[in-house]
Coordinates of C-alpha atoms and ligand atoms in Angstrom, one line a residue:
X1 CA 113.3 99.2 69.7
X2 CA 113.6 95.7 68.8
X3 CA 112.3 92.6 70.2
X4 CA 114.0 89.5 71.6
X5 CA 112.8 86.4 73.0
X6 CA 113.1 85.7 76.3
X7 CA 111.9 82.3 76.4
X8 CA 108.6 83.1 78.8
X9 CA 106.8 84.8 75.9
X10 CA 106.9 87.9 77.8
X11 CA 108.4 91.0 75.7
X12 CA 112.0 92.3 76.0
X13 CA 112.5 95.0 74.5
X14 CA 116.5 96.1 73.1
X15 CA 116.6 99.4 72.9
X16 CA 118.7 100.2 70.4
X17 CA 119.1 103.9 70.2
X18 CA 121.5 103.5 73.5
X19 CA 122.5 99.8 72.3
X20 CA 121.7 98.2 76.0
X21 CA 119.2 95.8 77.2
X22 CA 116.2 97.5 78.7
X23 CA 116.2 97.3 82.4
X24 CA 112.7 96.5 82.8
X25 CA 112.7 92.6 83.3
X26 CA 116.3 93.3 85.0
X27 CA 115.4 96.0 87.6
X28 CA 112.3 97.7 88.6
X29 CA 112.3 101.3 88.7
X30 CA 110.2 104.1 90.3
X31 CA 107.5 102.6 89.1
X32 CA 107.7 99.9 91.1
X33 CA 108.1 101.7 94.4
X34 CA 104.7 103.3 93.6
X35 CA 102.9 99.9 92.6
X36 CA 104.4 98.6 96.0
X37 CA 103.5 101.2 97.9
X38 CA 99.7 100.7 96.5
X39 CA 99.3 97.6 97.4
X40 CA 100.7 97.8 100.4
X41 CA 98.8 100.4 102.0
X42 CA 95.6 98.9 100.5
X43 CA 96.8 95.7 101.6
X44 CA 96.2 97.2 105.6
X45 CA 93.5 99.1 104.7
X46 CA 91.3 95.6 103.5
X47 CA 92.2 94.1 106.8
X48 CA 91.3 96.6 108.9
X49 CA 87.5 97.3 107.3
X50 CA 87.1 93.4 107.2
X51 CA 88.9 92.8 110.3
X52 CA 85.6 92.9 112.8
X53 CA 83.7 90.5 110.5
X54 CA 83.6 86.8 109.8
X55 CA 85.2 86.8 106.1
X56 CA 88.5 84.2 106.1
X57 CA 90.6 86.9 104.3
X58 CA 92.8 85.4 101.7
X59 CA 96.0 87.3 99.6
X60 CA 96.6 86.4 96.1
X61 CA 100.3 86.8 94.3
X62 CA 99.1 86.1 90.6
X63 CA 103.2 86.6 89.4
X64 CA 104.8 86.9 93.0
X65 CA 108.6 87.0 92.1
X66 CA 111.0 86.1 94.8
X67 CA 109.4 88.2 97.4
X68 CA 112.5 91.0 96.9
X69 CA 113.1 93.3 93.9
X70 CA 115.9 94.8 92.5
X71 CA 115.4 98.4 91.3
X72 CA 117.5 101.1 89.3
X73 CA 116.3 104.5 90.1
X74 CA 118.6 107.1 88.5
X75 CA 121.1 105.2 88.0
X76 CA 121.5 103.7 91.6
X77 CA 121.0 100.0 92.0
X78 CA 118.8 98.7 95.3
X79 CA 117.1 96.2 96.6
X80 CA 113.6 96.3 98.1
X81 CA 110.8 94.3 99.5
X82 CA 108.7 93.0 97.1
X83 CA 104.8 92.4 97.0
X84 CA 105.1 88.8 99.1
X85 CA 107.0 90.5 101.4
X86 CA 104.8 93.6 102.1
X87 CA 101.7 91.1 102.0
X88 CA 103.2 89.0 105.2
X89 CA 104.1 92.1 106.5
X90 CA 100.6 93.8 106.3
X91 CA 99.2 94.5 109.9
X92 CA 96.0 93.5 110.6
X93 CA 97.5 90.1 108.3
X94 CA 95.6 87.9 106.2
X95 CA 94.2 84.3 106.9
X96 CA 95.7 82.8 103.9
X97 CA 98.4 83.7 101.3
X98 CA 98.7 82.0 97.3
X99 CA 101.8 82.9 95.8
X100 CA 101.8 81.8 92.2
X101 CA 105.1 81.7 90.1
X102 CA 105.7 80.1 87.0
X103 CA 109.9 80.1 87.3
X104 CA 111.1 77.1 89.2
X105 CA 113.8 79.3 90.0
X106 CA 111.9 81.8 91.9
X107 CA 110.3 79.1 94.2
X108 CA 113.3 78.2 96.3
X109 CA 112.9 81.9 97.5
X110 CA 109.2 82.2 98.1
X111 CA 108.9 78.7 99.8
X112 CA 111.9 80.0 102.1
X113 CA 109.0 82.6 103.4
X114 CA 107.5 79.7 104.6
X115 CA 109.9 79.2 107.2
X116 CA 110.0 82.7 108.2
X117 CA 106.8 83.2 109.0
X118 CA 105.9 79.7 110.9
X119 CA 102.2 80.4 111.8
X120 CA 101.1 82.0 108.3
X121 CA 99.0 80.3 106.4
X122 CA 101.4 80.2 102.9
X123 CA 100.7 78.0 99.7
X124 CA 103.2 78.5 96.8
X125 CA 101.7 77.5 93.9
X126 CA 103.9 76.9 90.7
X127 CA 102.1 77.3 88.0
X128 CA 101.1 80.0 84.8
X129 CA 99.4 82.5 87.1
X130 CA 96.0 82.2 84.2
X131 CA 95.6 78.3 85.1
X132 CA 96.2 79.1 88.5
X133 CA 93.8 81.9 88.7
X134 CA 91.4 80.7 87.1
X135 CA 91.4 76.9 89.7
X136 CA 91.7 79.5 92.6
X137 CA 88.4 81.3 91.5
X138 CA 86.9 77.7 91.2
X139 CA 87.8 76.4 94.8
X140 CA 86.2 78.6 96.7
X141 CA 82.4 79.5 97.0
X142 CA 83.2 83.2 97.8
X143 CA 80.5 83.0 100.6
X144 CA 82.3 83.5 103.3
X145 CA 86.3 84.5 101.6
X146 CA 87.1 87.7 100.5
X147 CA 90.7 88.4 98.8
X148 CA 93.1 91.0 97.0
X149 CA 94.7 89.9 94.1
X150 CA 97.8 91.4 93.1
X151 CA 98.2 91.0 89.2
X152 CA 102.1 92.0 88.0
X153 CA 102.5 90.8 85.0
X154 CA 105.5 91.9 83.2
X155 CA 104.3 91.6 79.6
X156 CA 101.0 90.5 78.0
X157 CA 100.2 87.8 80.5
X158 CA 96.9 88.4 82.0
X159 CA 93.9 86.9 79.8
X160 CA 90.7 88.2 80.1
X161 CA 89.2 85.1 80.4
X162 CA 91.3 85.1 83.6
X163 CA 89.5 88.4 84.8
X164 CA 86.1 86.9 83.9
X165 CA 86.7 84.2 86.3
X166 CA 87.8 86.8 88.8
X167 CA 84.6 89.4 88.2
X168 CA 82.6 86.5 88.6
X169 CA 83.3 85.6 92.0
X170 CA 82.0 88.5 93.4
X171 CA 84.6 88.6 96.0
X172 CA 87.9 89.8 95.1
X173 CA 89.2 93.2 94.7
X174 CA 92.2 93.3 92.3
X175 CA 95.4 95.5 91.8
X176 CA 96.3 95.1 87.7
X177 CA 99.7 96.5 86.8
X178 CA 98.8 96.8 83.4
X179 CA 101.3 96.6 80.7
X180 CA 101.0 99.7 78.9
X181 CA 104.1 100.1 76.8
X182 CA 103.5 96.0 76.4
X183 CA 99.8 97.1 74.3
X184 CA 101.2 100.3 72.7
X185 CA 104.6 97.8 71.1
X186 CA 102.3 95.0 70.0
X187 CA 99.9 97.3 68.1
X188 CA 102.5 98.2 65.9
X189 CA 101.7 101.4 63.8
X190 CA 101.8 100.1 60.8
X191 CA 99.1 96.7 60.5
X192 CA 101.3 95.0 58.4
X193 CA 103.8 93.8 60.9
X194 CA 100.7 92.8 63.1
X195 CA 101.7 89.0 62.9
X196 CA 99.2 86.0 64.4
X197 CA 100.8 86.2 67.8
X198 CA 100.7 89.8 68.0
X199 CA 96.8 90.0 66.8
X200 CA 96.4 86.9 69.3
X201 CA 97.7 88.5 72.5
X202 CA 95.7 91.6 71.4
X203 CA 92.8 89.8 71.9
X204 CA 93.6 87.5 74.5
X205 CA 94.5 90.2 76.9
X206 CA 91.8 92.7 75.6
X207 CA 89.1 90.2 75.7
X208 CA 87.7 91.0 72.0
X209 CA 89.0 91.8 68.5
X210 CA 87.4 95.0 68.7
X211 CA 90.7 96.4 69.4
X212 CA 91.6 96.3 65.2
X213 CA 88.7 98.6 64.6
X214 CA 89.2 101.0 67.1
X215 CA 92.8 101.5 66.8
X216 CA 93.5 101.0 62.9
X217 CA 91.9 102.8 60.1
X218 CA 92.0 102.0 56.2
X219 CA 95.3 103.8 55.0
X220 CA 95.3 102.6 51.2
X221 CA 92.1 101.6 49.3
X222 CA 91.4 98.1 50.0
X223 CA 92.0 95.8 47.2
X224 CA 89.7 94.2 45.1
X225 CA 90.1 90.6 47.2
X226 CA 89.2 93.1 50.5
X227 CA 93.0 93.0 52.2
X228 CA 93.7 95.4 55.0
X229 CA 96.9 95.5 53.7
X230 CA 98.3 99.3 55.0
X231 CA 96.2 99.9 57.7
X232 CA 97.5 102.3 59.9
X233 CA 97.3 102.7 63.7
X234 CA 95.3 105.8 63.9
X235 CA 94.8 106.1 68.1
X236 CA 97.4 107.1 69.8
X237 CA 98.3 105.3 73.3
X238 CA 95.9 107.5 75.2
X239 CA 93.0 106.7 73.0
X240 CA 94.2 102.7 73.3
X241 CA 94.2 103.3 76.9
X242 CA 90.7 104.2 77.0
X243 CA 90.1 101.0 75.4
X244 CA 91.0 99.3 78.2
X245 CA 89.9 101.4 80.8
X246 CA 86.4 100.6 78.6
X247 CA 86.9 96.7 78.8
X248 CA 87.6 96.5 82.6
X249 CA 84.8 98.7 83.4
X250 CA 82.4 96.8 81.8
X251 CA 83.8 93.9 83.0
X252 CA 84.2 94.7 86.9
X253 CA 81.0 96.8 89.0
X254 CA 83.9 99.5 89.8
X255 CA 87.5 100.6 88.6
X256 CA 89.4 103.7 89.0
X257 CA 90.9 105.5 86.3
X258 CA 94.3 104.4 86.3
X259 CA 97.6 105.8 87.6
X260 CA 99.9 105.5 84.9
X261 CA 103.9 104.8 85.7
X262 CA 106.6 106.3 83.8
X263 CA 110.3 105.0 83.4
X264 CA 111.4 108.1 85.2
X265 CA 111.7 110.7 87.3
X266 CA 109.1 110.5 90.3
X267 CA 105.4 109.9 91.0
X268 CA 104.8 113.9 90.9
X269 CA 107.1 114.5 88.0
X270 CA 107.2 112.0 85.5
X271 CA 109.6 111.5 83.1
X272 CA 110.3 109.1 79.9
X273 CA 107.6 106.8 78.0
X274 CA 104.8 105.4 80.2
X275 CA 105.3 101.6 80.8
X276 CA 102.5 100.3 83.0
X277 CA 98.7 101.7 84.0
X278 CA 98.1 100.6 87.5
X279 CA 94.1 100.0 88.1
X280 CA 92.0 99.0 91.1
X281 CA 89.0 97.1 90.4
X282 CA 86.5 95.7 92.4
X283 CA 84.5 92.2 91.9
X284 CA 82.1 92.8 94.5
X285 CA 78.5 94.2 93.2
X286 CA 77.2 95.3 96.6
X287 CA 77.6 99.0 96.0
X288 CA 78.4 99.9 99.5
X289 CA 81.4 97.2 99.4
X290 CA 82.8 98.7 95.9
X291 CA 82.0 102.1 96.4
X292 CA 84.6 101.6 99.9
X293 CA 86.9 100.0 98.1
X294 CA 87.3 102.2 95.2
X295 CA 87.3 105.6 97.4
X296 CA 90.0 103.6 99.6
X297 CA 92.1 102.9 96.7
X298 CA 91.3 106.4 95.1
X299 CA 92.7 108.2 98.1
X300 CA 96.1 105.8 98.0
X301 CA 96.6 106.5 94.1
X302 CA 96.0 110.1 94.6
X303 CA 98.4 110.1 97.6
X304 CA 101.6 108.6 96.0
Ligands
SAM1 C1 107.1 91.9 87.8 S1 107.6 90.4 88.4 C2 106.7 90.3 89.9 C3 107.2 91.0 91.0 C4 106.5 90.8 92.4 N1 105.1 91.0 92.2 C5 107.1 91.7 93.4 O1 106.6 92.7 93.7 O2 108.1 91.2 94.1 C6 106.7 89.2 87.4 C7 106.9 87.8 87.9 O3 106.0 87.0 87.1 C8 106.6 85.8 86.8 N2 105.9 85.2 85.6 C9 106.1 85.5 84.3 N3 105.1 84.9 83.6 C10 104.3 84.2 84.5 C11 103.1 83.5 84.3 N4 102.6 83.2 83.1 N5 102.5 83.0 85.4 C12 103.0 83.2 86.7 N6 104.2 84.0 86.9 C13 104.8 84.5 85.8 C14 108.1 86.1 86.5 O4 108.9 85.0 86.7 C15 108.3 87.2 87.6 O5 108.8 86.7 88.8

């Protein structure tokens, strides 16, 4: 694998062994049938517990797309409703929908679901999805709102200082496509070709620099001036999964083990390298409230 620059920081990845671009910023795959297919059944599964109470429900596109996705799933090219679409689609509806996308190219289509869909509430919001987050979280008093957030990030997007505001409110449940083969391909195995950035994102996405310690141990004797020169990556992508798992739990008052999605085959028979961990967490520290959410969301990961 080798890694090219896309020019939105997020991480393309050649892969060289069959000398093609990966498809993953190109086309979805299965695994994006089973994230949509998450959300959206949670999606009418929010509204209708909420639906007999006095909560202004609001739905949150943190990278929202063009509300359509192109998928290859073997080998068969298609087009599908993305998570903007579903959202408006979801019966009961919301009060409110944010779509936030940094692409000005990508606007055009979202703003164009304004006009279909005349009495939705819609704001498209251009913007990095961790500014906009984090000014969302801040608007509202989360007294009487109560929202899903749908976080699809392709890459190393989300930072946890991002989440922090989102715990904090108390209020919003959140779907986190995690980018799994994004953690596993910037902790390189050997530390040496750990650069700034790489070390950076680490941390910004992880939340601490705890990650060095738990997934690298001393391969060579340290030198006399105390370099880590040689360190190796000693846990494997399980163990680094674990991490996070770790971090969001004690972050949020409830998440669910994650699903994890595979480049192939289907949700019952993976096959290929795992690219993305798909979690549920819940902001809410009412343990009646999380312990609904999380059992809802549990049934719909064990389902697909
Ligand atoms: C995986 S796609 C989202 C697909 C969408 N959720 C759907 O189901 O249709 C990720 C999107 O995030 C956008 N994006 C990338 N970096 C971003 C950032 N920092 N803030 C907001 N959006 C970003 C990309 O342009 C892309 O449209």
């Amino acid at each position: 694998m080798r890694k090219s620059s896309n020019g939105d920081n997020s991480l393309i990845e050649e892969d060289v062994s069959t000398g093609g671009p990966d498809d993953q910023h190109l086309f979805g795959g299965v695994w994006t049938r089973i994230k949509l297919e998450a959300l959206e059944k949670y999606l009418v599964a929010f509204n209708t517990a909420l639906s007999k109470q006095r909560f202004t429900r609001i739905y949150i596109d943190a990278f929202a797309g063009t509300g359509r996705c192109d998928i290859k799933v073997k080998g068969e090219k298609t087009s599908i409703d993305g998570s903007a679409r579903r959202a408006l689609a979801a019966d009961p509806g919301f009060h409110k929908y944010c779509f936030i996308e940094l692409l000005p190219k990508k606007l055009a289509a979202l703003r164009s679901l304004e006009a279909e869909h005349p009495g939705k509430a819609i704001e498209v919001i251009q913007s990095d999805a961790n500014a906009a987050l984090k000014a969302l979280c801040a608007q509202y008093r989360w007294r009487s709102e109560r929202a899903v957030l749908f976080l699809d990030p392709f890459g190393m997007h989300v930072e946890w200082a991002t989440l922090e505001a989102i715990a904090a409110t108390g209020a919003i449940d959140v779907w986190y496509l995690f980018p799994y083969a994004g953690l596993y391909r910037q902790a390189a195995k050997n530390a040496d070709a750990l650069d700034a950035d790489k070390q950076a994102s680490l941390t910004r996405v992880l939340g601490t620099g705890e990650w060095r310690k738990t997934f690298y141990s001393q391969k060579r004797q340290t030198d006399l001036f105390g370099s880590d020169e040689g360190d190796e990556r000693n846990a494997d992508h399980r163990e680094m999964l674990s991490f996070v798992s770790k971090r969001l739990k004690g972050l949020f008052p409830a998440v669910t083990d994650p699903k994890v999605l595979y480049q192939g085959g289907d949700s019952k028979k993976p096959t290929g390298a795992p690219l993305f961990a798909l979690y549920f967490a819940a902001s809410n520290p009412n343990p009646a409230a999380y312990r609904l959410a999380t059992n809802i969301a549990k049934d719909i990961l064990n389902s697909l």
